[in-house]
mmCIF file of C-alpha atoms in Angstrom:
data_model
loop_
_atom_site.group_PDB
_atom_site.id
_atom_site.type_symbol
_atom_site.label_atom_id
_atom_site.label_comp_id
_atom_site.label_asym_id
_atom_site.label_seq_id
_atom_site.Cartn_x
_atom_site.Cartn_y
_atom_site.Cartn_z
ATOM 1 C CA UNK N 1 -17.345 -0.721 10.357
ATOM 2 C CA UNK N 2 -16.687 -0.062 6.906
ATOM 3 C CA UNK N 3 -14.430 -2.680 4.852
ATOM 4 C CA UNK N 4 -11.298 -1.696 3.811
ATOM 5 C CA UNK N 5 -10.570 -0.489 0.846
ATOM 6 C CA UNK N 6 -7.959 -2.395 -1.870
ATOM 7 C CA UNK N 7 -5.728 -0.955 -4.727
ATOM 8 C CA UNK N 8 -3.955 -2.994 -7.006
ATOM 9 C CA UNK N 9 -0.783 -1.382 -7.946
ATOM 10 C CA UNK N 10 0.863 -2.564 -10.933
ATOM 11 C CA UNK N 11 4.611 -1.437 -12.773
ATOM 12 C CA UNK N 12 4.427 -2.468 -16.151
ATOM 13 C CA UNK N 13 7.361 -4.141 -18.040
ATOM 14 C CA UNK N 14 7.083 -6.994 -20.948
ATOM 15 C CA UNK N 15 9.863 -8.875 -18.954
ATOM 16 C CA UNK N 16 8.611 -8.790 -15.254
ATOM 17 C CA UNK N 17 5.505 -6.439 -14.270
ATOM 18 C CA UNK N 18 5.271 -6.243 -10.979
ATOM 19 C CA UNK N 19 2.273 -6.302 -9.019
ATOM 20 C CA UNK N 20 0.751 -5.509 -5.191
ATOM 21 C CA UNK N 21 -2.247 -5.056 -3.273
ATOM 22 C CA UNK N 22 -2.684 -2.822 -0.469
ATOM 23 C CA UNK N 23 -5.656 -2.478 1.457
ATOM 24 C CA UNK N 24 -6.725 1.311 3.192
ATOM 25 C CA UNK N 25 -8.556 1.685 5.728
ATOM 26 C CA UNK N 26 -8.796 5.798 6.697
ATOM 27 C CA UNK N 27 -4.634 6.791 6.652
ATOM 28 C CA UNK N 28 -3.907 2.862 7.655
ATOM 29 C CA UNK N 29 -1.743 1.070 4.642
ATOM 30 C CA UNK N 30 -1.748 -2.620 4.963
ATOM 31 C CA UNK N 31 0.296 -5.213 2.943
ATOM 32 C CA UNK N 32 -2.048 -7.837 1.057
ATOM 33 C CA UNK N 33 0.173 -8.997 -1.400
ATOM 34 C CA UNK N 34 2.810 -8.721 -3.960
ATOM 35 C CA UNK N 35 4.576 -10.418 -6.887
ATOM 36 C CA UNK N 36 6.239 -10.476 -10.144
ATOM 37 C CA UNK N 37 4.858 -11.845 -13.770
ATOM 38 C CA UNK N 38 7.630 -12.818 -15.808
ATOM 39 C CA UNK N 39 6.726 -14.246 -19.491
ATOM 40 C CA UNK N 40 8.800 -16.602 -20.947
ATOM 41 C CA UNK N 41 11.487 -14.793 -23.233
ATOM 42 C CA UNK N 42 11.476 -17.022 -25.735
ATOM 43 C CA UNK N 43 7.106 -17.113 -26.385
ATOM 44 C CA UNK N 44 6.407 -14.782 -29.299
ATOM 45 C CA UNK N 45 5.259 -11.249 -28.593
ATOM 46 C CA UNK N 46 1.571 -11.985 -28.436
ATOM 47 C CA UNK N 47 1.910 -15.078 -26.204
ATOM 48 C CA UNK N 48 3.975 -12.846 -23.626
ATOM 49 C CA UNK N 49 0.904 -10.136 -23.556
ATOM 50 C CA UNK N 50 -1.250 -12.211 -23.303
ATOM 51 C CA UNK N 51 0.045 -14.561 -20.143
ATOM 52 C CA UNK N 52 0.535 -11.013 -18.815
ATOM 53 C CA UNK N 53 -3.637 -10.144 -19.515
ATOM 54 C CA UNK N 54 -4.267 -13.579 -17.978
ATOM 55 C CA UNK N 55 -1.834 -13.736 -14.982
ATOM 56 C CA UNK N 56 -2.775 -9.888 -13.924
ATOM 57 C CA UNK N 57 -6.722 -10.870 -14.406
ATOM 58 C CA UNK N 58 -6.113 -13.531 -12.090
ATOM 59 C CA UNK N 59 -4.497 -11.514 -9.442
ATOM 60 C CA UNK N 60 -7.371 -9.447 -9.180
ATOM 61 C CA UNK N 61 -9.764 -12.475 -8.764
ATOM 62 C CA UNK N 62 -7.844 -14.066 -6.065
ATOM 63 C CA UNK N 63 -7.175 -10.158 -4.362
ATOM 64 C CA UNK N 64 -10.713 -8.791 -5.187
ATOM 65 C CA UNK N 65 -9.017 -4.897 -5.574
ATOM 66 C CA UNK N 66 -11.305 -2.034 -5.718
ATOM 67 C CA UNK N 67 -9.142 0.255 -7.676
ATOM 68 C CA UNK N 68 -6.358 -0.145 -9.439
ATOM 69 C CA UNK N 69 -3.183 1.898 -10.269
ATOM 70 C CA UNK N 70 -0.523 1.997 -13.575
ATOM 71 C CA UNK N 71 2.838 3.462 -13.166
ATOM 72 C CA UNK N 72 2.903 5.429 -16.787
ATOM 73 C CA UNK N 73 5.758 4.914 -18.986
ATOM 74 C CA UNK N 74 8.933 6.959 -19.026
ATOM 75 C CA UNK N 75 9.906 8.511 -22.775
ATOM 76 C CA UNK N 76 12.633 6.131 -23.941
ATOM 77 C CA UNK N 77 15.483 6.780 -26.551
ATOM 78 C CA UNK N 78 14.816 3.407 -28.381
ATOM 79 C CA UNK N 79 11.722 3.582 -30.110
ATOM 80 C CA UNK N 80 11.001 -0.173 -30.859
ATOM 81 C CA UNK N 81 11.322 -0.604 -26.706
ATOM 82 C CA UNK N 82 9.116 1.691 -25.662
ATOM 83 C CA UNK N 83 6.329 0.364 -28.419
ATOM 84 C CA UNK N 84 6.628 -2.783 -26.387
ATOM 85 C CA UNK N 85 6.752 -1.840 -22.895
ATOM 86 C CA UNK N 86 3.282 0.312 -24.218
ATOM 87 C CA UNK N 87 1.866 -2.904 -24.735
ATOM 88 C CA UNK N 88 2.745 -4.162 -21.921
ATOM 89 C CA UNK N 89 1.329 -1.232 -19.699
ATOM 90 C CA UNK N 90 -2.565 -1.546 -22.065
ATOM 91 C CA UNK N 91 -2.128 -4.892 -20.789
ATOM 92 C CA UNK N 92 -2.197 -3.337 -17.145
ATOM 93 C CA UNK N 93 -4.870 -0.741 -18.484
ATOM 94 C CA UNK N 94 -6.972 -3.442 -20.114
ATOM 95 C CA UNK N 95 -6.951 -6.485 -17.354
ATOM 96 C CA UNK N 96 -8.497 -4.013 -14.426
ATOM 97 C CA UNK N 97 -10.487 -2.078 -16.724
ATOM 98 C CA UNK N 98 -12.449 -5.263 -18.249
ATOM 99 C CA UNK N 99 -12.917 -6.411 -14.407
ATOM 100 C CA UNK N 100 -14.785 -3.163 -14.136
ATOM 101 C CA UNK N 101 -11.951 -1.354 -12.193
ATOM 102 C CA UNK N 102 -11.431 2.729 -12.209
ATOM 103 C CA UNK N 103 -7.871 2.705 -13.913
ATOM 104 C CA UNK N 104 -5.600 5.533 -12.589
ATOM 105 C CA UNK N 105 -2.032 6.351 -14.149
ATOM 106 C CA UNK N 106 0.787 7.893 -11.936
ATOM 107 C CA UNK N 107 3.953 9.272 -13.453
ATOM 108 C CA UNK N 108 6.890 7.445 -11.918
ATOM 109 C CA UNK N 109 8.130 10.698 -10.243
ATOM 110 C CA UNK N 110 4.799 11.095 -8.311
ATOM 111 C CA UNK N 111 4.883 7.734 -7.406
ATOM 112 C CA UNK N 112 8.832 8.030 -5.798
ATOM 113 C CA UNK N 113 7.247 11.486 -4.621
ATOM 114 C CA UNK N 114 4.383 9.568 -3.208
ATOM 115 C CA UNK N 115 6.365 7.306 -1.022
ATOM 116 C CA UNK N 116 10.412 8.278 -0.665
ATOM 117 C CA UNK N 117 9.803 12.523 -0.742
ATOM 118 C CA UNK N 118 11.163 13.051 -3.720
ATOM 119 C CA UNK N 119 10.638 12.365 -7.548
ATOM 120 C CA UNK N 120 14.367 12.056 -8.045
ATOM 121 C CA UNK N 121 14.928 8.158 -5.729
ATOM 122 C CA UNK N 122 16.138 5.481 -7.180
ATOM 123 C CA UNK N 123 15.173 1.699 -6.962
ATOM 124 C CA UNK N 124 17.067 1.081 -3.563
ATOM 125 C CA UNK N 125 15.148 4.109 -1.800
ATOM 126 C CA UNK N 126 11.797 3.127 -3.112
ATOM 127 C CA UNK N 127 12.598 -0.720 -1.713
ATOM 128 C CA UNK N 128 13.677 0.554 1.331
ATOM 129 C CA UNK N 129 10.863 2.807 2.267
ATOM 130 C CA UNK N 130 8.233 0.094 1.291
ATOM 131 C CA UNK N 131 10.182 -2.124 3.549
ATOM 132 C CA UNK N 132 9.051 0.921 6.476
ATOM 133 C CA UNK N 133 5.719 1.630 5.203
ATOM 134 C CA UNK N 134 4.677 -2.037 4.786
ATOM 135 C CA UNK N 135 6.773 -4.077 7.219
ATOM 136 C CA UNK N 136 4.241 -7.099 6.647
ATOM 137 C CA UNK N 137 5.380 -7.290 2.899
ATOM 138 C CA UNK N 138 9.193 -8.041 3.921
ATOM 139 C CA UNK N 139 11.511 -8.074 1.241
ATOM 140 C CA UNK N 140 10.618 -7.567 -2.211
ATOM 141 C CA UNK N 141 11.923 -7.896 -6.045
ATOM 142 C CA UNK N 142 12.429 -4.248 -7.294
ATOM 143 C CA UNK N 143 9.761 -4.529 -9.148
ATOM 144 C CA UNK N 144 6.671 -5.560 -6.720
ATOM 145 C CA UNK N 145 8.477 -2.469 -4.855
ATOM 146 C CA UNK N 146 7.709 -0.108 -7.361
ATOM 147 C CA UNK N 147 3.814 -1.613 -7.789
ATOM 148 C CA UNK N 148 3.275 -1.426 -4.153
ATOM 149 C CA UNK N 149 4.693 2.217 -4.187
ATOM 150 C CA UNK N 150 1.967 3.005 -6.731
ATOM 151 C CA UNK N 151 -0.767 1.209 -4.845
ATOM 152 C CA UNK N 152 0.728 3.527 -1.772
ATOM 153 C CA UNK N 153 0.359 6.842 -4.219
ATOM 154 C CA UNK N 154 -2.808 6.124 -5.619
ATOM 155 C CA UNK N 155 -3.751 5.894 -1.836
ATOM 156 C CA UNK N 156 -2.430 8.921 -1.152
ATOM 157 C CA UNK N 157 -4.102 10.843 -3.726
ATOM 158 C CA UNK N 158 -7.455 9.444 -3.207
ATOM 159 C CA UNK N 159 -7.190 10.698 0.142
ATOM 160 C CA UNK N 160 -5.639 14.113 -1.227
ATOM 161 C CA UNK N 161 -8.724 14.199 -3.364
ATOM 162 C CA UNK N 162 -11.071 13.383 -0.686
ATOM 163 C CA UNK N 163 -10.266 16.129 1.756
ATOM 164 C CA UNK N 164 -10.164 18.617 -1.280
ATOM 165 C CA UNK N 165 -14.224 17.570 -1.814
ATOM 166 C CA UNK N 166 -14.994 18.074 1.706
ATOM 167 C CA UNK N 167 -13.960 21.942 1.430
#
């Protein structure tokens, strides 16, 4: 019997990144776990990226993930905001990357795509069908909904990807 694999999914923010771990095993999705890293607002701009690089390099020593997934960044009109929340996704490059991870990046429509049918659902959709999919992971923050849900697409596409090698 082969091990399972695990995919870290992670939605970046410089506020609260979300984070969650599902394991595959053939089309099986299992919870593993989930969570939330939320800097301190008032810690200058470096010390928040960098508790985020530490705390998501710890989650993937305590969850051991095989693969790891980045929701990409929508185009914001404040230009200063999305500077910083493109730090805050290298940090969710960087962490998995220097732990030797393959790195993929899902636009957030995919990922909504991926999980609720369309590319057009909104937070409480995406929270409600991980609550379906992953019944084990009960309820969660918006944001560890949205990692899981990229965890679940990269999942999803590897398995896409998989059947279109065997042809």
């Amino acid at each position: 019997m082969t091990p399972s694999l695990r995919i870290l999914g992670l939605d970046p923010g410089l506020r609260r990144t979300g984070w969650g771990v599902v394991a595959v095993d053939g089309a099986r999705l299992t919870h593993v776990a989930h969570g939330v890293i939320a800097p301190e607002a008032a810690l200058a701009f470096s010390e928040r990226l960098l508790v985020l690089f530490e705390a998501i390099a710890e989650v993937i020593a305590l969850h051991a993930p095989h693969e790891a997934a980045v929701e990409e960044i929508f185009m914001n009109n404040n230009a200063a905001s999305a500077l910083k929340l493109g730090h805050a996704r290298a940090c969710c490059l960087l962490a998995p990357a220097r732990a030797g991870l393959t790195v993929a990046e899902y636009a957030a429509t995919v990922v909504k795509k991926a999980v609720v049918g369309t590319g057009a659902a909104d937070k409480a959709q995406v929270g409600f069908m991980i609550r379906r999919l992953l019944p084990t992971a009960g309820d969660t923050t918006a944001d560890a909904a949205d990692a899981l849900a990229v965890a679940i697409a990269h999942a999803h596409a590897r398995r896409a990807r998989s059947y279109l090698g065997a042809a």
